[in-house]
C-alpha cells in the first residue's frame, strides 16, 4: 500500500518570525461617505448639559425681554423648536426659579404659554397661575380660573385652592364671596384647615355673628392627633398638653380688651409675675410630657386616621 508522509526537508525547515508595522491611522467613516460633519449648537450651555442649566438659560433669556406678549411667546417658541419633545421638566424648574424670585408677570406668561401648547395641565400649574394672578392683583382672571376649575374638577379639587381663594377674599374684605367659598367647602365635604377656621371666625366676630362663631368652633375643633417622623417612620401621636389654638387667641384678645381700661397697681404687677412663672412651669411640663410620649408611642400603629 502507498502511504503519504512528509518529507524530512519540510519538517526540519525552521520557522521565521514576521513583524508587521503600520504607520497609517484608522478613520471610521459613516456609510463610506466620509467623517460626520459637526455644526455649532444653538442652545449651548456654559457648564454642563442638563435640565438645571437649561432652565437657568431660559430664565435669563426671558428676563431680558419686555412685557410684550408676542415677544415673550416668540422667544419661548424658538426655545422649543430645537427640542424633539416638549421640555416639561425644564419649564417647571424655570417656573420654580421665577416663583422664588417673585417674577409674577413672567410666571403668568410662561404658564399661559405652556397651557396653550397643551402641556403641563396639572393642579400644580393651575395653583401657580392662581397664586401669580392674586399677587399681581388680577382678581377678575383669578376668579375666572377658579370658577373654571371648580366646574371641571368639582369633587377632586384639592383643599389648598379653597384656602387660597378664602385668603384672597379675606385680605380684600370681600366677606360675601368668602362665605360662598366656605359654603362650597361644606357642601363638598372638604374639611377646612385651622387657618381657614380662624379667618372665618374672625370675620364672624367682626360682623357680630356670635352664634355662627360658636357653631363654627364646635363643628371644626382642632385635631386630636398629629403625625411626626421618628427615625424615618411616620408615627401618629395624640396631642396632649396643647389646648385649642383658637381658644387661646380668643382668650388673649378678651383679656386685652378687659384689662385695657384698668389702672395698673402693684398688686396687679405681682399677680402678672406669678402668672408668668406658672405659665413657664406649665410649658416646661408640656415639653417633658411630649418628649416622653414620643419615646413611648414611637412603635404604635401606623394607620392614618385624620378625622378622629
Short mmCIF file of C-alpha atoms in Angstrom, two decimals:
data_model
loop_
_atom_site.label_atom_id
_atom_site.label_comp_id
_atom_site.label_asym_id
_atom_site.label_seq_id
_atom_site.Cartn_x
_atom_site.Cartn_y
_atom_site.Cartn_z
CA UNK A 1 0.00 0.00 0.00
CA UNK A 2 1.06 3.53 -0.61
CA UNK A 3 1.40 5.90 2.37
CA UNK A 4 1.77 9.69 2.32
CA UNK A 5 4.46 11.07 4.62
CA UNK A 6 6.04 14.50 4.99
CA UNK A 7 9.46 14.92 3.60
CA UNK A 8 12.24 15.44 6.18
CA UNK A 9 13.23 18.68 4.46
CA UNK A 10 9.83 20.30 5.10
CA UNK A 11 9.72 19.16 8.73
CA UNK A 12 13.21 20.34 9.51
CA UNK A 13 12.65 23.77 7.94
CA UNK A 14 12.86 26.43 10.72
CA UNK A 15 10.02 28.96 11.25
CA UNK A 16 10.69 32.67 10.72
CA UNK A 17 9.03 35.43 12.72
CA UNK A 18 7.38 38.10 10.62
CA UNK A 19 6.62 41.54 12.17
CA UNK A 20 4.09 43.82 10.52
CA UNK A 21 4.50 47.50 11.23
CA UNK A 22 1.91 50.07 10.11
CA UNK A 23 2.10 53.82 10.37
CA UNK A 24 -1.35 54.63 9.00
CA UNK A 25 -4.22 55.84 11.27
CA UNK A 26 -7.66 54.25 11.07
CA UNK A 27 -10.58 56.58 10.23
CA UNK A 28 -14.14 55.33 10.78
CA UNK A 29 -16.48 56.55 8.10
CA UNK A 30 -20.27 56.55 8.22
CA UNK A 31 -21.66 54.54 5.31
CA UNK A 32 -18.49 55.19 3.26
CA UNK A 33 -19.33 58.90 2.90
CA UNK A 34 -16.55 60.40 4.95
CA UNK A 35 -16.46 61.70 8.54
CA UNK A 36 -19.65 63.16 10.07
CA UNK A 37 -19.70 66.96 9.94
CA UNK A 38 -20.03 68.96 13.16
CA UNK A 39 -22.28 72.00 13.45
CA UNK A 40 -22.26 74.65 16.21
CA UNK A 41 -25.01 74.28 18.82
CA UNK A 42 -27.62 76.97 19.15
CA UNK A 43 -28.58 76.43 22.86
CA UNK A 44 -25.12 75.69 24.20
CA UNK A 45 -24.75 75.76 27.99
CA UNK A 46 -21.72 77.14 29.75
CA UNK A 47 -21.23 74.49 32.43
CA UNK A 48 -22.94 71.23 31.56
CA UNK A 49 -25.88 69.85 29.66
CA UNK A 50 -28.89 69.24 31.90
CA UNK A 51 -32.31 70.49 32.90
CA UNK A 52 -30.94 72.83 35.59
CA UNK A 53 -28.61 74.67 33.24
CA UNK A 54 -31.27 74.79 30.53
CA UNK A 55 -33.80 76.22 32.98
CA UNK A 56 -31.29 78.88 34.08
CA UNK A 57 -30.63 79.76 30.43
CA UNK A 58 -34.38 80.02 29.79
CA UNK A 59 -34.92 82.30 32.80
CA UNK A 60 -32.00 84.50 31.79
CA UNK A 61 -33.28 84.87 28.22
CA UNK A 62 -36.84 85.67 29.38
CA UNK A 63 -35.80 88.31 31.91
CA UNK A 64 -34.09 90.39 29.25
CA UNK A 65 -37.30 90.75 27.24
CA UNK A 66 -40.07 93.31 27.56
CA UNK A 67 -43.63 92.63 28.74
CA UNK A 68 -44.98 92.34 25.19
CA UNK A 69 -46.82 89.05 24.83
CA UNK A 70 -45.71 88.35 21.25
CA UNK A 71 -42.03 88.87 22.08
CA UNK A 72 -42.09 86.52 25.07
CA UNK A 73 -44.09 83.86 23.21
CA UNK A 74 -41.73 84.10 20.24
CA UNK A 75 -38.69 83.51 22.45
CA UNK A 76 -40.36 80.52 24.08
CA UNK A 77 -41.35 79.07 20.70
CA UNK A 78 -37.78 79.40 19.43
CA UNK A 79 -36.57 77.56 22.53
CA UNK A 80 -38.98 74.67 21.99
CA UNK A 81 -38.24 74.47 18.25
CA UNK A 82 -34.86 72.81 18.89
CA UNK A 83 -36.25 70.11 21.16
CA UNK A 84 -37.52 66.74 19.98
CA UNK A 85 -40.06 66.63 22.81
CA UNK A 86 -41.61 69.38 24.89
CA UNK A 87 -39.15 70.18 27.74
CA UNK A 88 -41.72 69.99 30.50
CA UNK A 89 -39.20 69.41 33.32
CA UNK A 90 -37.08 72.36 32.21
CA UNK A 91 -40.08 74.70 32.08
CA UNK A 92 -41.26 73.53 35.52
CA UNK A 93 -37.84 74.25 37.03
CA UNK A 94 -37.82 77.65 35.35
CA UNK A 95 -41.22 78.41 36.91
CA UNK A 96 -39.89 77.43 40.33
CA UNK A 97 -36.95 79.80 39.88
CA UNK A 98 -39.24 82.63 38.80
CA UNK A 99 -41.52 81.95 41.77
CA UNK A 100 -38.56 82.11 44.14
CA UNK A 101 -37.52 85.44 42.61
CA UNK A 102 -41.16 86.70 42.71
CA UNK A 103 -41.36 87.38 38.98
CA UNK A 104 -45.14 87.06 38.87
CA UNK A 105 -45.64 88.55 35.40
CA UNK A 106 -43.18 86.12 33.85
CA UNK A 107 -44.86 83.23 35.68
CA UNK A 108 -48.23 84.20 34.20
CA UNK A 109 -46.79 84.49 30.69
CA UNK A 110 -44.85 81.21 30.80
CA UNK A 111 -47.72 79.26 32.39
CA UNK A 112 -50.29 80.52 29.90
CA UNK A 113 -47.92 79.73 27.03
CA UNK A 114 -47.36 76.22 28.38
CA UNK A 115 -51.10 75.60 28.79
CA UNK A 116 -51.77 76.93 25.29
CA UNK A 117 -49.41 74.24 23.96
CA UNK A 118 -51.48 71.59 25.73
CA UNK A 119 -48.68 70.74 28.17
CA UNK A 120 -48.45 70.79 31.95
CA UNK A 121 -52.18 70.71 32.69
CA UNK A 122 -51.72 69.73 36.32
CA UNK A 123 -53.03 71.05 39.63
CA UNK A 124 -49.58 72.39 40.46
CA UNK A 125 -49.51 74.53 37.31
CA UNK A 126 -53.02 75.84 37.95
CA UNK A 127 -52.18 76.70 41.55
CA UNK A 128 -49.00 78.51 40.47
CA UNK A 129 -51.02 80.54 37.96
CA UNK A 130 -53.72 81.31 40.54
CA UNK A 131 -51.13 82.47 43.07
CA UNK A 132 -49.39 84.67 40.50
CA UNK A 133 -52.67 86.27 39.43
CA UNK A 134 -53.51 87.00 43.06
CA UNK A 135 -50.10 88.56 43.67
CA UNK A 136 -50.50 90.77 40.61
CA UNK A 137 -53.97 91.93 41.77
CA UNK A 138 -55.63 90.48 38.68
CA UNK A 139 -58.68 89.38 40.61
CA UNK A 140 -61.01 89.01 37.61
CA UNK A 141 -58.72 86.48 35.92
CA UNK A 142 -58.18 84.64 39.21
CA UNK A 143 -61.95 84.32 39.73
CA UNK A 144 -62.40 83.12 36.14
CA UNK A 145 -59.75 80.44 36.63
CA UNK A 146 -61.30 79.46 39.98
CA UNK A 147 -64.80 79.01 38.53
CA UNK A 148 -63.39 77.01 35.62
CA UNK A 149 -61.52 74.66 37.93
CA UNK A 150 -64.49 74.33 40.29
CA UNK A 151 -66.84 73.40 37.46
CA UNK A 152 -64.39 70.97 35.85
CA UNK A 153 -62.94 69.34 38.98
CA UNK A 154 -65.80 69.62 41.44
CA UNK A 155 -65.16 66.70 43.76
CA UNK A 156 -61.43 66.23 43.14
CA UNK A 157 -60.29 69.82 43.65
CA UNK A 158 -57.57 69.99 46.37
CA UNK A 159 -58.16 71.86 49.60
CA UNK A 160 -55.38 74.37 49.02
CA UNK A 161 -57.39 76.01 46.20
CA UNK A 162 -60.24 76.71 48.62
CA UNK A 163 -57.77 78.01 51.20
CA UNK A 164 -56.17 80.29 48.65
CA UNK A 165 -59.45 81.80 47.49
CA UNK A 166 -60.63 82.35 51.07
CA UNK A 167 -57.36 84.11 51.93
CA UNK A 168 -57.65 86.27 48.77
CA UNK A 169 -61.17 87.38 49.65
CA UNK A 170 -60.30 87.85 53.33
CA UNK A 171 -57.38 90.19 52.54
CA UNK A 172 -59.58 92.32 50.29
CA UNK A 173 -62.53 92.42 52.66
CA UNK A 174 -64.89 90.54 50.31
CA UNK A 175 -66.78 88.69 53.04
CA UNK A 176 -69.77 87.56 50.95
CA UNK A 177 -67.62 85.72 48.42
CA UNK A 178 -65.51 84.26 51.19
CA UNK A 179 -68.66 82.81 52.79
CA UNK A 180 -69.69 81.37 49.40
CA UNK A 181 -66.37 79.54 49.02
CA UNK A 182 -66.65 78.26 52.59
CA UNK A 183 -70.19 77.05 51.86
CA UNK A 184 -68.87 75.20 48.80
CA UNK A 185 -66.31 73.50 51.03
CA UNK A 186 -69.03 72.29 53.37
CA UNK A 187 -71.20 71.04 50.51
CA UNK A 188 -68.29 69.10 49.02
CA UNK A 189 -67.33 67.69 52.46
CA UNK A 190 -63.88 69.32 52.37
CA UNK A 191 -62.62 69.78 55.92
CA UNK A 192 -61.13 73.28 56.34
CA UNK A 193 -57.74 73.84 57.89
CA UNK A 194 -57.11 75.62 61.18
CA UNK A 195 -56.06 78.83 59.43
CA UNK A 196 -59.30 78.95 57.41
CA UNK A 197 -61.39 78.33 60.53
CA UNK A 198 -59.60 81.16 62.34
CA UNK A 199 -60.06 83.56 59.39
CA UNK A 200 -63.75 82.82 59.03
CA UNK A 201 -64.20 83.00 62.81
CA UNK A 202 -62.56 86.43 62.94
CA UNK A 203 -64.91 87.69 60.23
CA UNK A 204 -67.91 86.33 62.15
CA UNK A 205 -66.71 88.13 65.25
CA UNK A 206 -66.19 91.39 63.39
CA UNK A 207 -69.71 91.19 61.99
CA UNK A 208 -71.07 90.34 65.47
CA UNK A 209 -72.38 86.91 64.45
CA UNK A 210 -71.57 85.19 67.71
CA UNK A 211 -74.00 82.29 67.20
CA UNK A 212 -72.30 81.31 63.94
CA UNK A 213 -68.94 81.89 65.57
CA UNK A 214 -69.68 79.36 68.31
CA UNK A 215 -71.17 76.84 65.88
CA UNK A 216 -68.08 77.09 63.69
CA UNK A 217 -65.66 76.21 66.50
CA UNK A 218 -67.89 73.44 67.78
CA UNK A 219 -68.14 71.88 64.33
CA UNK A 220 -64.42 72.16 63.48
CA UNK A 221 -62.38 71.61 66.65
CA UNK A 222 -58.61 71.26 66.42
CA UNK A 223 -57.28 67.78 65.54
CA UNK A 224 -56.56 65.43 68.42
CA UNK A 225 -53.86 63.54 66.53
CA UNK A 226 -50.71 64.69 64.80
CA UNK A 227 -48.05 62.93 62.74
CA UNK A 228 -44.32 63.08 63.36
CA UNK A 229 -41.35 61.39 61.75
CA UNK A 230 -39.28 59.38 64.21
CA UNK A 231 -36.25 57.54 62.79
CA UNK A 232 -37.67 57.85 59.29
CA UNK A 233 -41.09 56.44 60.22
CA UNK A 234 -44.40 58.30 60.21
CA UNK A 235 -45.90 57.93 63.69
CA UNK A 236 -49.33 59.06 64.84
CA UNK A 237 -49.22 60.80 68.24
CA UNK A 238 -52.10 62.05 70.30
CA UNK A 239 -51.91 65.74 71.09
CA UNK A 240 -51.76 66.32 74.84
CA UNK A 241 -50.99 69.45 76.79
CA UNK A 242 -51.95 71.62 73.81
CA UNK A 243 -55.20 73.49 74.18
CA UNK A 244 -57.24 74.87 71.35
CA UNK A 245 -55.30 77.48 69.38
CA UNK A 246 -58.47 79.37 68.58
CA UNK A 247 -59.48 79.48 72.24
CA UNK A 248 -56.02 80.76 73.19
CA UNK A 249 -56.33 83.51 70.61
CA UNK A 250 -59.81 84.44 71.86
CA UNK A 251 -58.71 84.48 75.49
CA UNK A 252 -55.78 86.73 74.72
CA UNK A 253 -57.97 89.19 72.85
CA UNK A 254 -60.62 89.15 75.57
CA UNK A 255 -58.02 89.68 78.30
CA UNK A 256 -56.50 92.59 76.39
CA UNK A 257 -59.91 94.20 75.92
CA UNK A 258 -60.91 93.70 79.57
CA UNK A 259 -57.62 94.88 81.03
CA UNK A 260 -57.21 97.87 78.71
CA UNK A 261 -59.28 100.20 80.93
CA UNK A 262 -57.95 99.03 84.32
CA UNK A 263 -55.47 101.02 86.41
CA UNK A 264 -52.10 99.39 86.89
CA UNK A 265 -51.46 98.68 90.58
CA UNK A 266 -48.67 96.97 92.47
CA UNK A 267 -50.95 94.03 93.20
CA UNK A 268 -51.68 93.54 89.51
CA UNK A 269 -47.96 93.53 88.75
CA UNK A 270 -47.36 90.87 91.39
CA UNK A 271 -50.17 88.69 90.07
CA UNK A 272 -48.86 89.09 86.49
CA UNK A 273 -45.41 87.95 87.61
CA UNK A 274 -46.94 84.95 89.35
CA UNK A 275 -48.94 84.00 86.26
CA UNK A 276 -45.86 84.30 84.06
CA UNK A 277 -43.92 81.95 86.35
CA UNK A 278 -46.77 79.49 86.45
CA UNK A 279 -47.06 79.62 82.68
CA UNK A 280 -43.33 78.93 82.34
CA UNK A 281 -43.63 75.88 84.59
CA UNK A 282 -46.65 74.60 82.64
CA UNK A 283 -44.79 74.98 79.33
CA UNK A 284 -41.83 73.03 80.74
CA UNK A 285 -44.15 70.25 81.93
CA UNK A 286 -45.80 70.10 78.49
CA UNK A 287 -42.43 69.75 76.74
CA UNK A 288 -41.40 66.93 79.09
CA UNK A 289 -44.73 65.13 78.54
CA UNK A 290 -44.38 65.42 74.76
CA UNK A 291 -40.82 64.01 74.77
CA UNK A 292 -41.86 61.08 76.96
CA UNK A 293 -44.89 60.39 74.81
CA UNK A 294 -42.82 60.36 71.61
CA UNK A 295 -40.45 57.76 73.08
CA UNK A 296 -43.31 55.61 74.40
CA UNK A 297 -45.50 55.72 71.30
CA UNK A 298 -42.80 55.55 68.64
CA UNK A 299 -43.76 51.97 67.72
CA UNK A 300 -47.54 52.31 67.78
CA UNK A 301 -49.85 51.63 64.87
CA UNK A 302 -49.11 53.48 61.64
CA UNK A 303 -52.66 53.57 60.24
CA UNK A 304 -53.71 57.11 59.25
CA UNK A 305 -56.87 58.44 60.85
CA UNK A 306 -57.08 62.17 60.21
CA UNK A 307 -60.70 62.73 61.10
CA UNK A 308 -60.98 61.38 64.63
#
